[in-house]
XYZ file of C-alpha atoms in Angstrom:
473
model
C 22.155 -2.104 36.166
C 24.561 -5.051 35.930
C 24.585 -8.409 37.664
C 26.523 -11.578 37.116
C 25.032 -14.806 35.927
C 25.240 -17.710 38.269
C 26.948 -19.799 35.554
C 29.531 -18.709 33.001
C 30.512 -15.508 34.782
C 29.171 -13.134 32.070
C 27.630 -9.816 33.065
C 23.968 -9.233 32.307
C 22.746 -5.726 31.481
C 19.312 -4.700 32.685
C 17.543 -1.500 31.706
C 14.080 -0.080 31.070
C 12.710 1.146 27.771
C 10.833 4.424 27.341
C 7.486 2.606 27.652
C 8.475 1.067 31.005
C 9.360 -2.411 29.740
C 12.293 -4.065 31.516
C 14.917 -5.651 29.284
C 17.661 -8.052 30.306
C 20.397 -9.012 27.907
C 23.748 -10.727 28.357
C 26.778 -8.679 27.431
C 28.667 -11.945 26.791
C 31.720 -10.657 28.625
C 33.137 -11.184 32.106
C 34.863 -7.773 32.064
C 32.778 -5.429 34.157
C 34.139 -2.275 32.509
C 33.212 -3.586 29.054
C 29.808 -4.638 30.361
C 29.208 -1.138 31.724
C 29.998 0.396 28.307
C 27.574 -2.014 26.638
C 24.916 -1.128 29.205
C 25.478 2.579 28.612
C 25.017 2.048 24.877
C 21.709 0.231 25.406
C 20.474 2.994 27.699
C 21.486 5.704 25.237
C 19.770 3.891 22.350
C 16.608 3.566 24.437
C 16.626 7.314 25.018
C 17.167 7.979 21.293
C 14.247 5.760 20.389
C 12.101 7.541 22.947
C 12.921 10.913 21.407
C 12.510 9.606 17.835
C 16.142 10.085 16.874
C 16.570 6.414 15.952
C 14.216 5.370 13.097
C 11.900 2.578 14.185
C 12.076 0.942 10.761
C 15.860 0.978 10.723
C 15.795 -0.503 14.191
C 13.550 -3.352 13.030
C 15.779 -3.951 10.008
C 18.826 -4.199 12.239
C 17.072 -6.625 14.550
C 15.956 -8.839 11.658
C 19.420 -8.728 10.090
C 20.865 -10.396 13.196
C 18.510 -13.358 12.842
C 19.632 -16.299 10.665
C 18.110 -16.560 7.218
C 16.849 -20.062 7.975
C 14.384 -18.595 10.482
C 13.137 -16.069 7.940
C 12.676 -18.833 5.355
C 10.597 -20.828 7.848
C 8.412 -17.779 8.482
C 8.054 -17.208 4.735
C 7.010 -20.813 4.246
C 4.301 -20.377 6.891
C 3.037 -17.276 5.096
C 2.759 -19.241 1.824
C 0.683 -21.883 3.569
C -1.548 -19.169 5.051
C -1.944 -17.688 1.552
C -3.477 -21.028 0.458
C -0.658 -21.986 -1.864
C -0.566 -25.597 -2.958
C 1.701 -27.946 -0.971
C 3.739 -28.620 -4.102
C 4.319 -24.910 -4.668
C 5.346 -24.331 -1.037
C 7.699 -27.290 -1.091
C 9.377 -26.222 -4.336
C 9.655 -22.559 -3.318
C 11.334 -23.373 -0.022
C 13.649 -25.976 -1.566
C 14.864 -23.702 -4.370
C 15.468 -20.796 -2.006
C 17.379 -22.921 0.466
C 19.558 -24.335 -2.331
C 20.543 -20.840 -3.479
C 21.239 -19.659 0.075
C 23.318 -22.736 0.783
C 25.190 -22.464 -2.532
C 26.120 -18.837 -1.823
C 26.960 -19.519 1.874
C 24.452 -16.880 2.954
C 23.487 -17.282 6.613
C 22.515 -13.675 7.438
C 20.700 -11.027 5.439
C 23.941 -9.113 4.887
C 25.402 -12.190 3.158
C 22.720 -12.191 0.446
C 24.442 -10.567 -2.533
C 23.237 -10.309 -6.140
C 26.663 -10.998 -7.640
C 27.095 -14.174 -5.598
C 23.619 -15.419 -6.527
C 24.238 -14.702 -10.217
C 27.587 -16.504 -10.126
C 26.019 -19.502 -8.365
C 23.244 -19.858 -10.955
C 25.712 -19.443 -13.819
C 27.828 -22.242 -12.366
C 24.736 -24.441 -12.080
C 23.864 -23.748 -15.727
C 27.338 -24.779 -16.782
C 26.673 -27.998 -14.907
C 23.518 -28.708 -16.937
C 20.784 -26.592 -15.304
C 18.323 -25.292 -17.919
C 17.502 -21.618 -18.329
C 13.914 -22.208 -17.264
C 14.903 -23.970 -14.036
C 17.487 -21.272 -13.342
C 14.761 -18.655 -13.733
C 12.567 -20.532 -11.261
C 15.327 -20.484 -8.642
C 15.834 -16.760 -9.142
C 12.100 -16.043 -9.020
C 11.673 -17.844 -5.711
C 14.662 -16.062 -4.169
C 13.360 -12.688 -5.333
C 9.936 -13.613 -3.966
C 11.487 -14.385 -0.569
C 13.388 -11.082 -0.574
C 10.233 -9.202 -1.527
C 8.419 -10.797 1.388
C 11.212 -9.630 3.708
C 10.790 -6.038 2.474
C 6.980 -6.058 2.716
C 7.113 -7.353 6.274
C 9.559 -4.681 7.439
C 12.454 -7.070 7.900
C 14.721 -5.549 5.235
C 15.083 -2.095 3.673
C 15.285 -3.283 0.036
C 15.503 -6.303 -2.214
C 19.152 -6.980 -3.056
C 18.184 -9.210 -6.038
C 16.086 -6.646 -7.912
C 18.959 -5.919 -10.281
C 19.043 -9.511 -11.578
C 17.110 -10.281 -14.778
C 15.612 -13.504 -16.021
C 17.070 -15.376 -18.968
C 15.217 -16.127 -22.189
C 14.121 -19.762 -21.829
C 13.559 -20.087 -25.598
C 17.329 -20.041 -26.079
C 17.702 -23.232 -24.054
C 14.469 -25.172 -24.442
C 15.165 -28.720 -23.252
C 11.733 -30.273 -23.589
C 9.379 -28.975 -26.246
C 5.794 -30.181 -26.196
C 3.655 -30.580 -29.282
C -0.081 -30.346 -29.826
C -1.553 -33.561 -31.198
C -3.496 -33.154 -34.436
C -7.188 -33.978 -34.718
C -6.629 -37.353 -36.354
C -4.165 -38.425 -33.655
C -6.545 -37.328 -30.894
C -9.433 -39.283 -32.400
C -7.234 -42.343 -32.804
C -5.954 -42.015 -29.239
C -9.427 -41.767 -27.691
C -10.921 -44.547 -29.830
C -8.019 -46.889 -29.070
C -7.885 -46.108 -25.353
C -11.540 -47.059 -24.892
C -10.664 -50.615 -25.947
C -7.445 -50.810 -23.903
C -7.180 -52.693 -20.573
C -6.916 -51.135 -17.140
C -3.785 -49.062 -16.536
C -2.646 -46.966 -13.577
C -5.843 -47.832 -11.718
C -8.157 -46.574 -14.498
C -10.101 -48.484 -17.115
C -9.823 -47.607 -20.793
C -13.115 -45.637 -21.025
C -12.214 -43.577 -17.935
C -8.797 -42.679 -19.337
C -10.332 -41.821 -22.717
C -12.835 -39.466 -21.070
C -10.013 -37.806 -19.117
C -8.109 -37.181 -22.355
C -11.237 -35.857 -24.026
C -11.941 -33.406 -21.193
C -8.342 -32.188 -21.240
C -8.557 -31.484 -24.993
C -11.962 -29.749 -24.847
C -11.540 -27.736 -21.622
C -7.782 -27.245 -21.178
C -7.926 -28.579 -17.621
C -4.661 -29.765 -16.119
C -4.090 -33.290 -14.851
C -4.353 -32.305 -11.187
C -7.536 -30.342 -11.892
C -9.166 -33.269 -13.694
C -8.199 -35.495 -10.788
C -10.266 -33.284 -8.453
C -13.476 -33.481 -10.492
C -16.638 -34.920 -8.940
C -20.136 -35.346 -10.463
C -21.344 -32.200 -8.719
C -18.813 -30.186 -10.737
C -20.804 -30.821 -13.931
C -23.958 -28.990 -15.016
C -24.975 -31.115 -17.989
C -28.533 -29.777 -18.241
C -27.511 -26.126 -18.475
C -27.474 -24.002 -21.584
C -24.659 -24.409 -22.323
C -23.504 -27.403 -20.263
C -20.510 -26.543 -18.064
C -17.880 -27.943 -15.742
C -16.849 -25.917 -12.682
C -13.969 -26.118 -10.251
C -13.760 -24.610 -6.779
C -10.833 -22.248 -6.060
C -9.048 -24.853 -3.955
C -8.960 -27.207 -6.958
C -7.339 -24.851 -9.501
C -3.705 -23.908 -9.926
C -4.233 -20.164 -9.454
C -6.681 -20.706 -6.571
C -9.506 -19.019 -8.482
C -12.758 -20.716 -9.316
C -13.502 -21.424 -12.972
C -16.510 -22.441 -15.065
C -15.850 -23.770 -18.567
C -18.353 -24.645 -21.329
C -18.687 -28.182 -22.654
C -19.606 -29.410 -26.118
C -23.116 -30.811 -26.382
C -21.785 -34.197 -27.570
C -19.401 -34.383 -24.625
C -22.163 -33.489 -22.188
C -24.347 -36.276 -23.573
C -21.543 -38.832 -23.148
C -20.758 -37.556 -19.648
C -24.376 -38.028 -18.571
C -24.021 -41.733 -19.273
C -20.463 -41.821 -17.954
C -21.376 -40.334 -14.531
C -24.402 -42.533 -13.996
C -24.165 -44.449 -10.731
C -21.651 -42.101 -9.049
C -22.424 -40.100 -5.929
C -22.331 -36.268 -5.989
C -18.969 -36.116 -4.207
C -17.320 -39.227 -5.638
C -13.991 -38.814 -7.386
C -14.532 -39.342 -11.106
C -10.933 -39.905 -12.174
C -8.864 -41.760 -9.606
C -5.300 -41.463 -10.833
C -2.001 -40.084 -9.646
C -1.442 -36.740 -11.357
C 2.341 -37.248 -11.294
C 1.850 -40.463 -13.334
C -0.350 -38.835 -15.986
C 2.514 -38.479 -18.489
C 3.410 -42.175 -18.193
C -0.252 -43.120 -18.513
C -0.690 -41.143 -21.734
C 2.581 -42.444 -23.125
C 1.420 -46.034 -22.725
C -1.842 -45.260 -24.535
C 0.030 -43.442 -27.308
C 2.156 -46.536 -27.903
C -0.998 -48.670 -28.045
C -2.515 -46.264 -30.584
C 0.601 -46.256 -32.763
C 1.276 -42.554 -32.164
C 4.907 -41.547 -31.516
C 5.619 -40.113 -28.101
C 8.457 -38.051 -29.595
C 8.235 -36.784 -33.164
C 10.974 -36.081 -35.705
C 11.437 -32.546 -34.347
C 12.142 -33.915 -30.810
C 8.825 -32.621 -29.491
C 7.051 -34.645 -26.827
C 3.409 -35.507 -26.260
C 2.581 -35.790 -22.562
C -0.642 -35.096 -20.666
C -0.010 -31.338 -20.680
C 0.196 -31.506 -24.491
C -3.578 -31.954 -24.469
C -3.834 -28.470 -22.984
C -1.557 -27.270 -25.793
C -4.010 -28.763 -28.291
C -6.906 -26.921 -26.621
C -5.092 -23.567 -26.826
C -4.019 -24.200 -30.404
C -7.574 -24.946 -31.517
C -8.746 -21.679 -29.958
C -5.983 -19.733 -31.675
C -6.669 -21.209 -35.104
C -10.370 -20.414 -34.721
C -9.574 -16.697 -34.374
C -10.471 -16.366 -30.684
C -9.193 -13.068 -29.270
C -6.252 -13.002 -26.872
C -8.456 -11.703 -24.046
C -10.977 -14.529 -24.411
C -8.198 -17.095 -24.703
C -6.596 -15.854 -21.486
C -9.932 -16.198 -19.699
C -10.572 -19.702 -21.015
C -7.040 -20.936 -20.367
C -6.572 -18.910 -17.149
C -3.200 -17.575 -18.222
C -2.070 -14.351 -16.612
C 0.220 -13.219 -19.433
C 0.038 -13.299 -23.244
C 3.703 -14.363 -23.249
C 2.777 -17.548 -21.411
C -0.125 -18.141 -23.781
C 2.104 -17.810 -26.835
C 4.002 -20.964 -25.837
C 0.841 -22.996 -26.393
C 0.101 -21.728 -29.921
C 2.558 -23.728 -31.988
C 0.575 -26.015 -34.308
C 0.445 -24.922 -37.965
C 1.161 -21.331 -36.988
C 3.589 -20.847 -39.868
C 1.105 -22.245 -42.371
C -1.701 -20.061 -41.035
C 0.483 -16.979 -41.254
C 1.502 -17.879 -44.816
C -2.155 -18.050 -45.854
C -2.796 -14.633 -44.302
C 0.153 -13.058 -46.095
C -0.758 -14.664 -49.438
C -4.297 -13.312 -49.275
C -3.295 -9.804 -48.162
C -0.301 -8.907 -50.349
C -0.276 -8.437 -54.138
C 1.945 -10.399 -56.485
C 4.704 -8.051 -57.650
C 6.593 -10.529 -59.812
C 7.364 -9.215 -63.367
C 6.811 -12.626 -64.932
C 4.509 -11.524 -67.775
C 5.261 -8.032 -69.110
C 2.293 -8.038 -71.527
C -0.099 -8.999 -68.754
C 1.317 -6.310 -66.476
C 0.925 -3.706 -69.209
C -2.693 -4.678 -69.819
C -3.262 -4.769 -66.078
C -2.067 -1.174 -65.831
C -4.478 -0.022 -68.603
C -7.428 -2.007 -67.325
C -7.678 -4.241 -70.423
C -6.298 -7.434 -68.925
C -8.629 -10.253 -70.024
C -8.758 -12.258 -66.768
C -10.916 -12.592 -63.683
C -9.801 -11.859 -60.089
C -10.175 -15.553 -59.282
C -7.703 -16.598 -61.965
C -5.115 -13.877 -61.303
C -4.555 -12.715 -57.694
C -3.067 -9.444 -58.948
C -6.571 -8.233 -59.775
C -7.883 -8.705 -56.225
C -6.252 -5.630 -54.634
C -7.293 -3.519 -57.641
C -10.857 -4.791 -57.492
C -11.035 -4.131 -53.753
C -9.718 -0.605 -54.297
C -12.303 0.076 -57.014
C -15.141 -1.154 -54.851
C -13.948 0.941 -51.922
C -13.702 4.081 -54.022
C -17.076 3.548 -55.637
C -18.821 2.946 -52.324
C -17.380 6.094 -50.806
C -17.079 8.353 -53.851
C -18.721 11.744 -53.620
C -18.284 12.783 -57.247
C -21.600 11.233 -58.235
C -23.556 14.017 -56.548
C -21.491 16.950 -57.827
C -23.369 17.249 -61.107
C -26.678 17.734 -59.334
C -25.181 20.345 -57.033
C -23.680 22.310 -59.865
C -20.193 21.855 -58.532
C -17.199 22.467 -60.790
C -15.512 19.209 -61.781
C -11.817 18.793 -60.976
C -9.303 16.192 -62.084
C -11.133 15.419 -65.326
C -8.972 12.349 -65.885
C -10.593 10.589 -62.904
C -13.493 8.482 -64.211
C -15.249 8.502 -60.849
C -15.249 12.282 -60.557
C -15.834 12.874 -64.317
C -19.316 11.377 -64.237
C -20.853 14.589 -65.621
C -18.912 14.152 -68.858
C -19.223 10.426 -69.239
C -22.876 9.818 -68.298
C -24.161 10.925 -71.703
C -21.775 8.464 -73.309
C -22.281 5.494 -70.971
C -26.046 5.458 -71.535
C -25.492 4.302 -75.159
C -22.449 2.130 -74.475
C -22.530 -1.554 -75.254
C -22.442 -3.444 -71.959
C -19.392 -5.563 -71.093
C -19.791 -9.209 -71.874
C -18.661 -12.163 -69.768
C -17.327 -15.086 -71.747
C -15.683 -18.256 -70.619
C -15.716 -17.336 -66.948
C -13.635 -14.189 -67.639
C -14.715 -10.575 -67.431
C -13.909 -8.184 -70.280
C -12.927 -4.837 -68.756
C -13.607 -1.727 -70.877
C -10.645 0.515 -71.713
C -11.381 3.797 -69.943
C -9.414 5.756 -72.546
C -12.141 5.007 -75.108
C -14.652 6.882 -72.953
C -13.473 10.216 -74.292
C -16.241 11.842 -76.432
C -14.084 12.194 -79.574
C -13.027 8.563 -79.574
C -16.291 7.049 -78.433
C -17.742 6.564 -81.962
C -14.603 4.682 -82.966
C -15.405 2.016 -80.430
C -18.477 0.887 -82.388
C -18.276 -2.096 -84.602
C -17.336 -1.374 -88.241
C -20.332 -0.353 -90.327
C -22.370 1.073 -87.500
C -20.970 4.607 -87.994
C -20.506 4.566 -91.728
C -17.012 3.114 -91.608
C -15.980 0.299 -93.854
C -14.342 -2.799 -92.552
């Protein structure tokens, strides 16, 4: 049915759905004929929904598409809060998404276009936006679109076709991991320094020490209380509740015995729920920078790498990597969800470590000494594996063959010998000779290797010293 509003003069359409619910909606027109056509369309659509001709999902998508994107963003923000995301994360996610929507003039879902978003971010990068920050904007927008799809508000994600950029091509701020000597100097100097940023020198030094030995972030250290520490356990540990960690998952990390002993004295006099480190996490970089200056350690090195509070976490990861800890264990200790993220933290002495691995694994193929190479090929090179690295692969190969050789047992089994030139498999021929052979002597720290060609029966007597077989000198 139709009836006029008391104000404005527009006709209002009123009809009933298939489940008996009455619906009233303004046709936004004063023309009765046009209002009747609109009413007829609503009635026909209601009948199609009742008979299942109109897809319910498509109907919901159409309804959501008519709502402004600002309302959807507000609903998405509420869902992030309900998912127990940190206030900082919620604030940044909403802000980045709203900036992209505003920059592309997208007010409805139909206005959200991948090409326009890509062009907007490219323009921002030309204006100085880093690749990493550009990726964050795109991630948050794609996260919002994914939420729309999962909640039945949109049929698909229009930004799925957009890819992230490689942030290594445009790294603006590279952190470095402080070396052991710098860390010891920093902690020793900070203990003697005056109060800064609301913390005394010993408290700041203990915060730095925990960050280096546990990999905890500044905001996580800020949330520590005495009840988080189990200093009498085996091993002693520090634990954080899920609400205190970045990924909202609880964590328990081991502590060094020396650190646990110092913490026992450090926590004396505090209540179980007292805050141990009272500092502003957003001022942690400035706090460390001031202590670095006092310790005579450069905040920025010659390679333009910085040392802020998060660099202490880099040092923790780097120590684990250099100690040979597996990737799986490192991801558990550092709470990283991807090996790609973890690789950004392993950047101290990596090239030197890899060079040592390559030098110990590969042989030296340089033709510097032809005589030595010729003797090396015949087995008569008068040198030890320690003095010439070219002998190490050969020695390892000999030991491997000897430990796994099966030719030693063929004589007892009566097996026919093959490849008579192989000294390992030709044991049946050479055993009667080797029993009388003069053992190899070691002189001057070098091993004299016997020439295997002299093991042949006809030439064996010639290997004796002159006079022993009736030969004159």
